[in-house]
PDB file of C-alpha atoms and ligand atoms in Angstrom:
ATOM      1  CA  UNK A   1       0.000   0.000   0.000  1.00  0.00           C
ATOM      2  CA  UNK A   2       1.485   3.390  -0.951  1.00  0.00           C
ATOM      3  CA  UNK A   3       1.661   6.194   1.582  1.00  0.00           C
ATOM      4  CA  UNK A   4      -1.050   8.072  -0.340  1.00  0.00           C
ATOM      5  CA  UNK A   5      -3.336   5.029  -0.172  1.00  0.00           C
ATOM      6  CA  UNK A   6      -2.553   4.672   3.475  1.00  0.00           C
ATOM      7  CA  UNK A   7      -3.503   8.225   4.386  1.00  0.00           C
ATOM      8  CA  UNK A   8      -6.745   7.960   2.396  1.00  0.00           C
ATOM      9  CA  UNK A   9      -7.414   4.717   4.181  1.00  0.00           C
ATOM     10  CA  UNK A  10      -6.740   6.272   7.581  1.00  0.00           C
ATOM     11  CA  UNK A  11      -9.112   9.104   6.787  1.00  0.00           C
ATOM     12  CA  UNK A  12     -11.821   6.617   5.781  1.00  0.00           C
ATOM     13  CA  UNK A  13     -11.162   4.737   8.980  1.00  0.00           C
ATOM     14  CA  UNK A  14     -11.786   7.897  11.036  1.00  0.00           C
ATOM     15  CA  UNK A  15     -14.933   8.650   9.050  1.00  0.00           C
ATOM     16  CA  UNK A  16     -16.288   5.138   9.522  1.00  0.00           C
ATOM     17  CA  UNK A  17     -15.556   5.422  13.200  1.00  0.00           C
ATOM     18  CA  UNK A  18     -17.309   8.794  13.497  1.00  0.00           C
ATOM     19  CA  UNK A  19     -20.324   7.539  11.544  1.00  0.00           C
ATOM     20  CA  UNK A  20     -20.783   4.488  13.755  1.00  0.00           C
ATOM     21  CA  UNK A  21     -20.018   6.365  17.000  1.00  0.00           C
ATOM     22  CA  UNK A  22     -23.192   8.339  16.447  1.00  0.00           C
ATOM     23  CA  UNK A  23     -25.432   5.262  16.733  1.00  0.00           C
ATOM     24  CA  UNK A  24     -25.887   3.020  19.727  1.00  0.00           C
ATOM     25  CA  UNK A  25     -24.931  -0.207  18.000  1.00  0.00           C
ATOM     26  CA  UNK A  26     -22.380  -0.887  15.312  1.00  0.00           C
ATOM     27  CA  UNK A  27     -23.965  -4.150  14.189  1.00  0.00           C
ATOM     28  CA  UNK A  28     -27.327  -5.962  14.228  1.00  0.00           C
ATOM     29  CA  UNK A  29     -28.532  -7.036  17.673  1.00  0.00           C
ATOM     30  CA  UNK A  30     -30.850  -6.222  20.566  1.00  0.00           C
ATOM     31  CA  UNK A  31     -30.945  -6.426  24.377  1.00  0.00           C
ATOM     32  CA  UNK A  32     -33.449  -9.327  24.128  1.00  0.00           C
ATOM     33  CA  UNK A  33     -31.081 -11.284  21.925  1.00  0.00           C
ATOM     34  CA  UNK A  34     -28.133 -10.701  24.266  1.00  0.00           C
ATOM     35  CA  UNK A  35     -30.247 -11.893  27.216  1.00  0.00           C
ATOM     36  CA  UNK A  36     -31.431 -14.922  25.248  1.00  0.00           C
ATOM     37  CA  UNK A  37     -27.873 -15.921  24.313  1.00  0.00           C
ATOM     38  CA  UNK A  38     -26.863 -15.508  27.974  1.00  0.00           C
ATOM     39  CA  UNK A  39     -29.662 -17.882  29.018  1.00  0.00           C
ATOM     40  CA  UNK A  40     -27.671 -20.806  27.522  1.00  0.00           C
ATOM     41  CA  UNK A  41     -24.649 -20.052  29.711  1.00  0.00           C
ATOM     42  CA  UNK A  42     -24.707 -21.565  33.159  1.00  0.00           C
ATOM     43  CA  UNK A  43     -21.216 -21.269  34.614  1.00  0.00           C
ATOM     44  CA  UNK A  44     -21.157 -17.631  35.682  1.00  0.00           C
ATOM     45  CA  UNK A  45     -20.514 -16.271  39.191  1.00  0.00           C
ATOM     46  CA  UNK A  46     -19.325 -12.953  40.639  1.00  0.00           C
ATOM     47  CA  UNK A  47     -15.757 -14.270  40.109  1.00  0.00           C
ATOM     48  CA  UNK A  48     -16.225 -14.888  36.395  1.00  0.00           C
ATOM     49  CA  UNK A  49     -13.987 -13.307  33.783  1.00  0.00           C
ATOM     50  CA  UNK A  50     -15.712 -12.293  30.579  1.00  0.00           C
ATOM     51  CA  UNK A  51     -14.256 -10.774  27.391  1.00  0.00           C
ATOM     52  CA  UNK A  52     -16.426  -8.893  24.891  1.00  0.00           C
ATOM     53  CA  UNK A  53     -14.349  -8.873  21.705  1.00  0.00           C
ATOM     54  CA  UNK A  54     -15.088  -6.185  19.103  1.00  0.00           C
ATOM     55  CA  UNK A  55     -17.288  -4.514  21.721  1.00  0.00           C
ATOM     56  CA  UNK A  56     -17.721  -1.236  19.789  1.00  0.00           C
ATOM     57  CA  UNK A  57     -19.246   1.485  21.973  1.00  0.00           C
ATOM     58  CA  UNK A  58     -20.610  -1.218  24.295  1.00  0.00           C
ATOM     59  CA  UNK A  59     -24.354  -1.443  23.570  1.00  0.00           C
ATOM     60  CA  UNK A  60     -24.409  -5.208  24.185  1.00  0.00           C
ATOM     61  CA  UNK A  61     -21.741  -5.012  26.915  1.00  0.00           C
ATOM     62  CA  UNK A  62     -24.128  -2.910  29.006  1.00  0.00           C
ATOM     63  CA  UNK A  63     -26.757  -5.649  28.725  1.00  0.00           C
ATOM     64  CA  UNK A  64     -24.128  -8.259  29.647  1.00  0.00           C
ATOM     65  CA  UNK A  65     -23.066  -6.183  32.664  1.00  0.00           C
ATOM     66  CA  UNK A  66     -26.643  -5.778  33.854  1.00  0.00           C
ATOM     67  CA  UNK A  67     -27.282  -9.518  33.607  1.00  0.00           C
ATOM     68  CA  UNK A  68     -24.038 -10.987  34.981  1.00  0.00           C
ATOM     69  CA  UNK A  69     -21.949 -10.364  38.085  1.00  0.00           C
ATOM     70  CA  UNK A  70     -18.408 -11.035  36.894  1.00  0.00           C
ATOM     71  CA  UNK A  71     -15.653  -8.826  35.531  1.00  0.00           C
ATOM     72  CA  UNK A  72     -15.946  -7.809  31.869  1.00  0.00           C
ATOM     73  CA  UNK A  73     -13.158  -6.628  29.567  1.00  0.00           C
ATOM     74  CA  UNK A  74     -14.334  -4.992  26.342  1.00  0.00           C
ATOM     75  CA  UNK A  75     -11.812  -4.968  23.493  1.00  0.00           C
ATOM     76  CA  UNK A  76     -12.001  -2.943  20.312  1.00  0.00           C
ATOM     77  CA  UNK A  77      -9.580  -1.660  17.717  1.00  0.00           C
ATOM     78  CA  UNK A  78     -11.089   1.864  17.650  1.00  0.00           C
ATOM     79  CA  UNK A  79      -9.926   4.068  20.525  1.00  0.00           C
ATOM     80  CA  UNK A  80     -12.896   6.423  20.036  1.00  0.00           C
ATOM     81  CA  UNK A  81     -15.331   3.549  20.596  1.00  0.00           C
ATOM     82  CA  UNK A  82     -13.453   2.531  23.752  1.00  0.00           C
ATOM     83  CA  UNK A  83     -13.656   6.132  25.082  1.00  0.00           C
ATOM     84  CA  UNK A  84     -17.444   6.129  24.621  1.00  0.00           C
ATOM     85  CA  UNK A  85     -17.554   2.638  26.169  1.00  0.00           C
ATOM     86  CA  UNK A  86     -15.631   3.641  29.314  1.00  0.00           C
ATOM     87  CA  UNK A  87     -17.624   6.881  29.713  1.00  0.00           C
ATOM     88  CA  UNK A  88     -20.924   5.036  29.702  1.00  0.00           C
ATOM     89  CA  UNK A  89     -19.783   2.496  32.318  1.00  0.00           C
ATOM     90  CA  UNK A  90     -18.406   5.297  34.508  1.00  0.00           C
ATOM     91  CA  UNK A  91     -21.798   7.027  34.286  1.00  0.00           C
ATOM     92  CA  UNK A  92     -23.465   3.838  35.562  1.00  0.00           C
ATOM     93  CA  UNK A  93     -20.792   3.454  38.239  1.00  0.00           C
ATOM     94  CA  UNK A  94     -19.789   0.088  36.813  1.00  0.00           C
ATOM     95  CA  UNK A  95     -16.179   1.033  36.028  1.00  0.00           C
ATOM     96  CA  UNK A  96     -14.726  -1.315  38.669  1.00  0.00           C
ATOM     97  CA  UNK A  97     -16.364  -4.306  36.987  1.00  0.00           C
ATOM     98  CA  UNK A  98     -16.335  -3.334  33.311  1.00  0.00           C
ATOM     99  CA  UNK A  99     -13.268  -1.972  31.545  1.00  0.00           C
ATOM    100  CA  UNK A 100     -12.772  -1.190  27.877  1.00  0.00           C
ATOM    101  CA  UNK A 101      -9.313  -1.495  26.324  1.00  0.00           C
ATOM    102  CA  UNK A 102      -7.996  -0.833  22.853  1.00  0.00           C
ATOM    103  CA  UNK A 103      -6.760  -4.057  21.298  1.00  0.00           C
ATOM    104  CA  UNK A 104      -6.811  -6.288  18.240  1.00  0.00           C
ATOM    105  CA  UNK A 105      -8.802  -9.509  18.182  1.00  0.00           C
ATOM    106  CA  UNK A 106      -5.944 -11.321  16.453  1.00  0.00           C
ATOM    107  CA  UNK A 107      -3.461 -10.284  19.135  1.00  0.00           C
ATOM    108  CA  UNK A 108      -5.235 -10.698  22.475  1.00  0.00           C
ATOM    109  CA  UNK A 109      -3.189 -10.589  25.657  1.00  0.00           C
ATOM    110  CA  UNK A 110      -5.207 -12.857  27.952  1.00  0.00           C
ATOM    111  CA  UNK A 111      -3.450 -15.698  29.758  1.00  0.00           C
ATOM    112  CA  UNK A 112      -4.396 -19.188  28.618  1.00  0.00           C
ATOM    113  CA  UNK A 113      -7.535 -20.488  30.362  1.00  0.00           C
ATOM    114  CA  UNK A 114      -8.129 -17.096  31.991  1.00  0.00           C
ATOM    115  CA  UNK A 115     -11.694 -16.588  30.762  1.00  0.00           C
ATOM    116  CA  UNK A 116     -15.064 -18.135  31.621  1.00  0.00           C
ATOM    117  CA  UNK A 117     -16.904 -16.552  28.723  1.00  0.00           C
ATOM    118  CA  UNK A 118     -15.953 -15.045  25.377  1.00  0.00           C
ATOM    119  CA  UNK A 119     -18.611 -12.812  23.869  1.00  0.00           C
ATOM    120  CA  UNK A 120     -18.562 -11.243  20.423  1.00  0.00           C
ATOM    121  CA  UNK A 121     -21.548  -9.725  18.631  1.00  0.00           C
ATOM    122  CA  UNK A 122     -21.258  -8.879  14.947  1.00  0.00           C
ATOM    123  CA  UNK A 123     -17.483  -8.656  15.082  1.00  0.00           C
ATOM    124  CA  UNK A 124     -15.775 -12.047  14.665  1.00  0.00           C
ATOM    125  CA  UNK A 125     -16.013 -11.675  10.862  1.00  0.00           C
ATOM    126  CA  UNK A 126     -13.088  -9.260  11.156  1.00  0.00           C
ATOM    127  CA  UNK A 127     -10.740 -12.221  11.574  1.00  0.00           C
ATOM    128  CA  UNK A 128     -13.174 -14.833  10.265  1.00  0.00           C
ATOM    129  CA  UNK A 129     -15.459 -17.111  12.273  1.00  0.00           C
ATOM    130  CA  UNK A 130     -13.381 -20.260  11.977  1.00  0.00           C
ATOM    131  CA  UNK A 131     -10.086 -18.579  12.809  1.00  0.00           C
ATOM    132  CA  UNK A 132     -11.661 -16.673  15.705  1.00  0.00           C
ATOM    133  CA  UNK A 133     -13.288 -19.631  17.425  1.00  0.00           C
ATOM    134  CA  UNK A 134     -10.101 -21.701  17.033  1.00  0.00           C
ATOM    135  CA  UNK A 135      -7.638 -19.032  18.161  1.00  0.00           C
ATOM    136  CA  UNK A 136      -9.689 -17.759  21.084  1.00  0.00           C
ATOM    137  CA  UNK A 137     -10.391 -21.231  22.485  1.00  0.00           C
ATOM    138  CA  UNK A 138      -7.103 -21.338  24.426  1.00  0.00           C
ATOM    139  CA  UNK A 139      -8.187 -18.319  26.503  1.00  0.00           C
ATOM    140  CA  UNK A 140     -11.185 -20.238  27.881  1.00  0.00           C
ATOM    141  CA  UNK A 141     -10.961 -22.544  30.850  1.00  0.00           C
ATOM    142  CA  UNK A 142     -12.453 -26.028  30.496  1.00  0.00           C
ATOM    143  CA  UNK A 143     -16.217 -25.736  30.506  1.00  0.00           C
ATOM    144  CA  UNK A 144     -15.952 -22.079  29.473  1.00  0.00           C
ATOM    145  CA  UNK A 145     -18.382 -20.686  26.907  1.00  0.00           C
ATOM    146  CA  UNK A 146     -18.135 -18.808  23.648  1.00  0.00           C
ATOM    147  CA  UNK A 147     -21.100 -16.824  22.292  1.00  0.00           C
ATOM    148  CA  UNK A 148     -20.719 -15.106  18.938  1.00  0.00           C
ATOM    149  CA  UNK A 149     -23.121 -13.724  16.356  1.00  0.00           C
ATOM    150  CA  UNK A 150     -22.252 -14.194  12.725  1.00  0.00           C
ATOM    151  CA  UNK A 151     -23.750 -13.576   9.268  1.00  0.00           C
ATOM    152  CA  UNK A 152     -25.138 -16.874   7.945  1.00  0.00           C
ATOM    153  CA  UNK A 153     -27.109 -18.255   5.011  1.00  0.00           C
ATOM    154  CA  UNK A 154     -30.552 -19.619   5.821  1.00  0.00           C
ATOM    155  CA  UNK A 155     -30.848 -21.651   2.619  1.00  0.00           C
ATOM    156  CA  UNK A 156     -28.614 -23.854   0.475  1.00  0.00           C
ATOM    157  CA  UNK A 157     -29.010 -21.565  -2.546  1.00  0.00           C
ATOM    158  CA  UNK A 158     -29.953 -17.927  -3.085  1.00  0.00           C
ATOM    159  CA  UNK A 159     -30.275 -15.313  -5.856  1.00  0.00           C
ATOM    160  CA  UNK A 160     -27.037 -14.293  -7.568  1.00  0.00           C
ATOM    161  CA  UNK A 161     -27.170 -10.633  -6.540  1.00  0.00           C
ATOM    162  CA  UNK A 162     -27.064 -11.375  -2.818  1.00  0.00           C
ATOM    163  CA  UNK A 163     -24.674 -14.290  -3.242  1.00  0.00           C
ATOM    164  CA  UNK A 164     -22.197 -12.017  -5.035  1.00  0.00           C
ATOM    165  CA  UNK A 165     -22.627  -9.191  -2.508  1.00  0.00           C
ATOM    166  CA  UNK A 166     -21.778 -11.409   0.457  1.00  0.00           C
ATOM    167  CA  UNK A 167     -19.023 -13.391  -1.247  1.00  0.00           C
ATOM    168  CA  UNK A 168     -17.335 -10.058  -1.881  1.00  0.00           C
ATOM    169  CA  UNK A 169     -18.050  -8.583   1.574  1.00  0.00           C
ATOM    170  CA  UNK A 170     -17.418 -11.738   3.618  1.00  0.00           C
ATOM    171  CA  UNK A 171     -16.612 -14.936   1.722  1.00  0.00           C
ATOM    172  CA  UNK A 172     -16.803 -16.971   4.943  1.00  0.00           C
ATOM    173  CA  UNK A 173     -20.575 -16.506   5.194  1.00  0.00           C
ATOM    174  CA  UNK A 174     -21.956 -20.066   5.301  1.00  0.00           C
ATOM    175  CA  UNK A 175     -25.013 -22.082   6.292  1.00  0.00           C
ATOM    176  CA  UNK A 176     -25.973 -22.527   9.936  1.00  0.00           C
ATOM    177  CA  UNK A 177     -25.272 -26.253   9.718  1.00  0.00           C
ATOM    178  CA  UNK A 178     -21.739 -25.640   8.442  1.00  0.00           C
ATOM    179  CA  UNK A 179     -21.004 -23.021  11.131  1.00  0.00           C
ATOM    180  CA  UNK A 180     -22.149 -25.450  13.816  1.00  0.00           C
ATOM    181  CA  UNK A 181     -19.894 -28.101  12.263  1.00  0.00           C
ATOM    182  CA  UNK A 182     -16.944 -25.701  12.470  1.00  0.00           C
ATOM    183  CA  UNK A 183     -17.720 -25.057  16.127  1.00  0.00           C
ATOM    184  CA  UNK A 184     -17.791 -28.787  16.862  1.00  0.00           C
ATOM    185  CA  UNK A 185     -14.503 -29.308  14.971  1.00  0.00           C
ATOM    186  CA  UNK A 186     -12.852 -26.478  16.917  1.00  0.00           C
ATOM    187  CA  UNK A 187     -13.460 -28.315  20.206  1.00  0.00           C
ATOM    188  CA  UNK A 188     -16.720 -26.934  21.514  1.00  0.00           C
ATOM    189  CA  UNK A 189     -20.034 -28.593  22.271  1.00  0.00           C
ATOM    190  CA  UNK A 190     -22.523 -26.638  20.154  1.00  0.00           C
ATOM    191  CA  UNK A 191     -25.002 -25.688  22.905  1.00  0.00           C
ATOM    192  CA  UNK A 192     -27.370 -23.512  20.878  1.00  0.00           C
ATOM    193  CA  UNK A 193     -27.812 -21.553  17.684  1.00  0.00           C
ATOM    194  CA  UNK A 194     -30.645 -19.134  17.012  1.00  0.00           C
ATOM    195  CA  UNK A 195     -31.516 -16.620  14.334  1.00  0.00           C
ATOM    196  CA  UNK A 196     -31.653 -12.951  15.334  1.00  0.00           C
ATOM    197  CA  UNK A 197     -35.123 -11.502  14.692  1.00  0.00           C
ATOM    198  CA  UNK A 198     -35.564  -8.912  11.963  1.00  0.00           C
ATOM    199  CA  UNK A 199     -35.874  -5.963  14.363  1.00  0.00           C
ATOM    200  CA  UNK A 200     -32.170  -6.434  15.174  1.00  0.00           C
ATOM    201  CA  UNK A 201     -31.402  -5.262  11.629  1.00  0.00           C
ATOM    202  CA  UNK A 202     -34.212  -2.788  11.063  1.00  0.00           C
ATOM    203  CA  UNK A 203     -35.281  -0.903  14.233  1.00  0.00           C
ATOM    204  CA  UNK A 204     -31.949  -1.399  15.989  1.00  0.00           C
ATOM    205  CA  UNK A 205     -29.478  -0.981  13.173  1.00  0.00           C
ATOM    206  CA  UNK A 206     -30.658   0.450   9.859  1.00  0.00           C
ATOM    207  CA  UNK A 207     -33.396   2.794  11.163  1.00  0.00           C
ATOM    208  CA  UNK A 208     -31.117   4.725  13.597  1.00  0.00           C
ATOM    209  CA  UNK A 209     -28.687   5.199  10.701  1.00  0.00           C
ATOM    210  CA  UNK A 210     -31.199   7.281   8.701  1.00  0.00           C
ATOM    211  CA  UNK A 211     -30.936  10.516  10.771  1.00  0.00           C
ATOM    212  CA  UNK A 212     -27.221   9.829  11.312  1.00  0.00           C
ATOM    213  CA  UNK A 213     -26.764   9.706   7.524  1.00  0.00           C
ATOM    214  CA  UNK A 214     -28.538  13.070   7.051  1.00  0.00           C
ATOM    215  CA  UNK A 215     -26.297  14.759   9.618  1.00  0.00           C
ATOM    216  CA  UNK A 216     -23.199  13.124   8.222  1.00  0.00           C
ATOM    217  CA  UNK A 217     -23.950  14.190   4.638  1.00  0.00           C
ATOM    218  CA  UNK A 218     -24.534  17.751   5.809  1.00  0.00           C
ATOM    219  CA  UNK A 219     -21.310  17.865   7.796  1.00  0.00           C
ATOM    220  CA  UNK A 220     -19.229  16.305   4.989  1.00  0.00           C
ATOM    221  CA  UNK A 221     -21.010  17.807   1.970  1.00  0.00           C
ATOM    222  CA  UNK A 222     -18.871  17.223  -1.140  1.00  0.00           C
ATOM    223  CA  UNK A 223     -16.636  14.657   0.580  1.00  0.00           C
ATOM    224  CA  UNK A 224     -16.561  11.611  -1.671  1.00  0.00           C
ATOM    225  CA  UNK A 225     -15.462   9.139   1.024  1.00  0.00           C
ATOM    226  CA  UNK A 226     -18.292  10.221   3.340  1.00  0.00           C
ATOM    227  CA  UNK A 227     -20.852  10.083   0.523  1.00  0.00           C
ATOM    228  CA  UNK A 228     -19.641   6.623  -0.510  1.00  0.00           C
ATOM    229  CA  UNK A 229     -19.931   5.401   3.043  1.00  0.00           C
ATOM    230  CA  UNK A 230     -23.575   6.517   3.219  1.00  0.00           C
ATOM    231  CA  UNK A 231     -24.331   5.075  -0.238  1.00  0.00           C
ATOM    232  CA  UNK A 232     -22.857   1.729   0.853  1.00  0.00           C
ATOM    233  CA  UNK A 233     -24.853   1.641   4.076  1.00  0.00           C
ATOM    234  CA  UNK A 234     -28.063   2.474   2.211  1.00  0.00           C
ATOM    235  CA  UNK A 235     -27.343  -0.202  -0.380  1.00  0.00           C
ATOM    236  CA  UNK A 236     -26.745  -2.762   2.363  1.00  0.00           C
ATOM    237  CA  UNK A 237     -30.080  -1.852   4.008  1.00  0.00           C
ATOM    238  CA  UNK A 238     -31.922  -2.184   0.662  1.00  0.00           C
ATOM    239  CA  UNK A 239     -30.374  -5.584   0.038  1.00  0.00           C
ATOM    240  CA  UNK A 240     -31.399  -6.699   3.499  1.00  0.00           C
ATOM    241  CA  UNK A 241     -35.018  -5.758   2.840  1.00  0.00           C
ATOM    242  CA  UNK A 242     -34.987  -7.504  -0.495  1.00  0.00           C
ATOM    243  CA  UNK A 243     -33.220 -10.723   0.497  1.00  0.00           C
ATOM    244  CA  UNK A 244     -33.770 -11.164   4.238  1.00  0.00           C
ATOM    245  CA  UNK A 245     -35.280 -14.601   3.846  1.00  0.00           C
ATOM    246  CA  UNK A 246     -31.936 -15.902   2.573  1.00  0.00           C
ATOM    247  CA  UNK A 247     -29.563 -14.608   5.250  1.00  0.00           C
ATOM    248  CA  UNK A 248     -29.256 -12.992   8.620  1.00  0.00           C
ATOM    249  CA  UNK A 249     -27.292 -13.023  11.810  1.00  0.00           C
ATOM    250  CA  UNK A 250     -27.176 -16.165  13.923  1.00  0.00           C
ATOM    251  CA  UNK A 251     -25.980 -16.476  17.515  1.00  0.00           C
ATOM    252  CA  UNK A 252     -23.764 -19.529  18.096  1.00  0.00           C
ATOM    253  CA  UNK A 253     -23.103 -20.686  21.636  1.00  0.00           C
ATOM    254  CA  UNK A 254     -20.456 -23.304  22.350  1.00  0.00           C
ATOM    255  CA  UNK A 255     -18.929 -24.868  25.442  1.00  0.00           C
ATOM    256  CA  UNK A 256     -15.228 -25.743  25.516  1.00  0.00           C
ATOM    257  CA  UNK A 257     -14.514 -29.426  26.029  1.00  0.00           C
TER     258      UNK A 257
HETATM  259  N1  SAH B 301     -20.258  -5.630  19.157  1.00  0.00           N
HETATM  260  C1  SAH B 301     -20.673  -4.316  18.705  1.00  0.00           C
HETATM  261  C2  SAH B 301     -19.860  -3.820  17.521  1.00  0.00           C
HETATM  262  C3  SAH B 301     -19.960  -4.640  16.259  1.00  0.00           C
HETATM  263  S1  SAH B 301     -19.188  -3.856  14.851  1.00  0.00           S
HETATM  264  C4  SAH B 301     -22.160  -4.335  18.380  1.00  0.00           C
HETATM  265  O1  SAH B 301     -22.719  -5.420  18.195  1.00  0.00           O
HETATM  266  O2  SAH B 301     -22.751  -3.252  18.306  1.00  0.00           O
HETATM  267  C5  SAH B 301     -17.608  -4.649  14.792  1.00  0.00           C
HETATM  268  C6  SAH B 301     -16.606  -4.059  15.780  1.00  0.00           C
HETATM  269  O3  SAH B 301     -15.368  -4.759  15.631  1.00  0.00           O
HETATM  270  C7  SAH B 301     -16.295  -2.587  15.558  1.00  0.00           C
HETATM  271  O4  SAH B 301     -16.469  -1.905  16.764  1.00  0.00           O
HETATM  272  C8  SAH B 301     -14.837  -2.578  15.122  1.00  0.00           C
HETATM  273  O5  SAH B 301     -14.126  -1.439  15.580  1.00  0.00           O
HETATM  274  C9  SAH B 301     -14.306  -3.821  15.767  1.00  0.00           C
HETATM  275  N2  SAH B 301     -13.113  -4.383  15.133  1.00  0.00           N
HETATM  276  C10 SAH B 301     -12.847  -4.482  13.800  1.00  0.00           C
HETATM  277  N3  SAH B 301     -11.697  -5.115  13.599  1.00  0.00           N
HETATM  278  C11 SAH B 301     -11.196  -5.423  14.832  1.00  0.00           C
HETATM  279  C12 SAH B 301     -10.010  -6.078  15.296  1.00  0.00           C
HETATM  280  N4  SAH B 301      -9.121  -6.560  14.434  1.00  0.00           N
HETATM  281  N5  SAH B 301      -9.823  -6.215  16.623  1.00  0.00           N
HETATM  282  C13 SAH B 301     -10.734  -5.728  17.516  1.00  0.00           C
HETATM  283  N6  SAH B 301     -11.873  -5.096  17.127  1.00  0.00           N
HETATM  284  C14 SAH B 301     -12.102  -4.945  15.823  1.00  0.00           C
END
């Protein structure tokens, strides 16, 4: 990558970060879904150590904190997200139990077998589902849980337009059965898998982006990178509406054996 490419890329990175900082969640999800995924996990106490990887600004981490007693570490690559994260836990006086740190999911600094639960909503795709569940496994103690949400196909086949879109965006998208197989192969008991309801994409993800897009376009009028970002997000939302019966997010919960 040339230096010029790099600086353009860094600018885009800041823009993407600013865009997503303005909404509560940076991926599809909901408090109900987080609580439901937690209901399959039965090993937690006030001594538990939990990591929320790719935590973003911490929308789901807050739900985790309100429904568990242990210590939570949120990890995200974007320092601005981690600042928002730590501010909101300070405001709730939960800063002694929940701490956000800047870090990369492919270079985590936990000790082996230090964690009781690894959580990751809408983020593991950044290193790939299969790599993530395999590499993170060593951080869990025996009987520890992993709970991740991941884009998945609902059907064996689908229209070309959406197939091409996803194979370009995230070639590892696969059927639920295959993802469960990967979890089993990686050394987990697949404890549960469930499809996130549509409101996780619409009400909780695409709808809050509409006013954010208006403000963003006003602030960055004439800025091609900002306009492209909004165009891409709108295109993604349109595709979701058109093809939602073929794909969605699925929560996968596994127990280390
Ligand atoms: N879990 C949040 C955010 C999902 S968006 C939610 O559900 O709302 C994906 C997140 O992964 C973003 O916050 C992004 O900054 C983070 N991310 C991307 N690549 C990463 C990496 N290599 N290491 C850690 N975090 C990463």
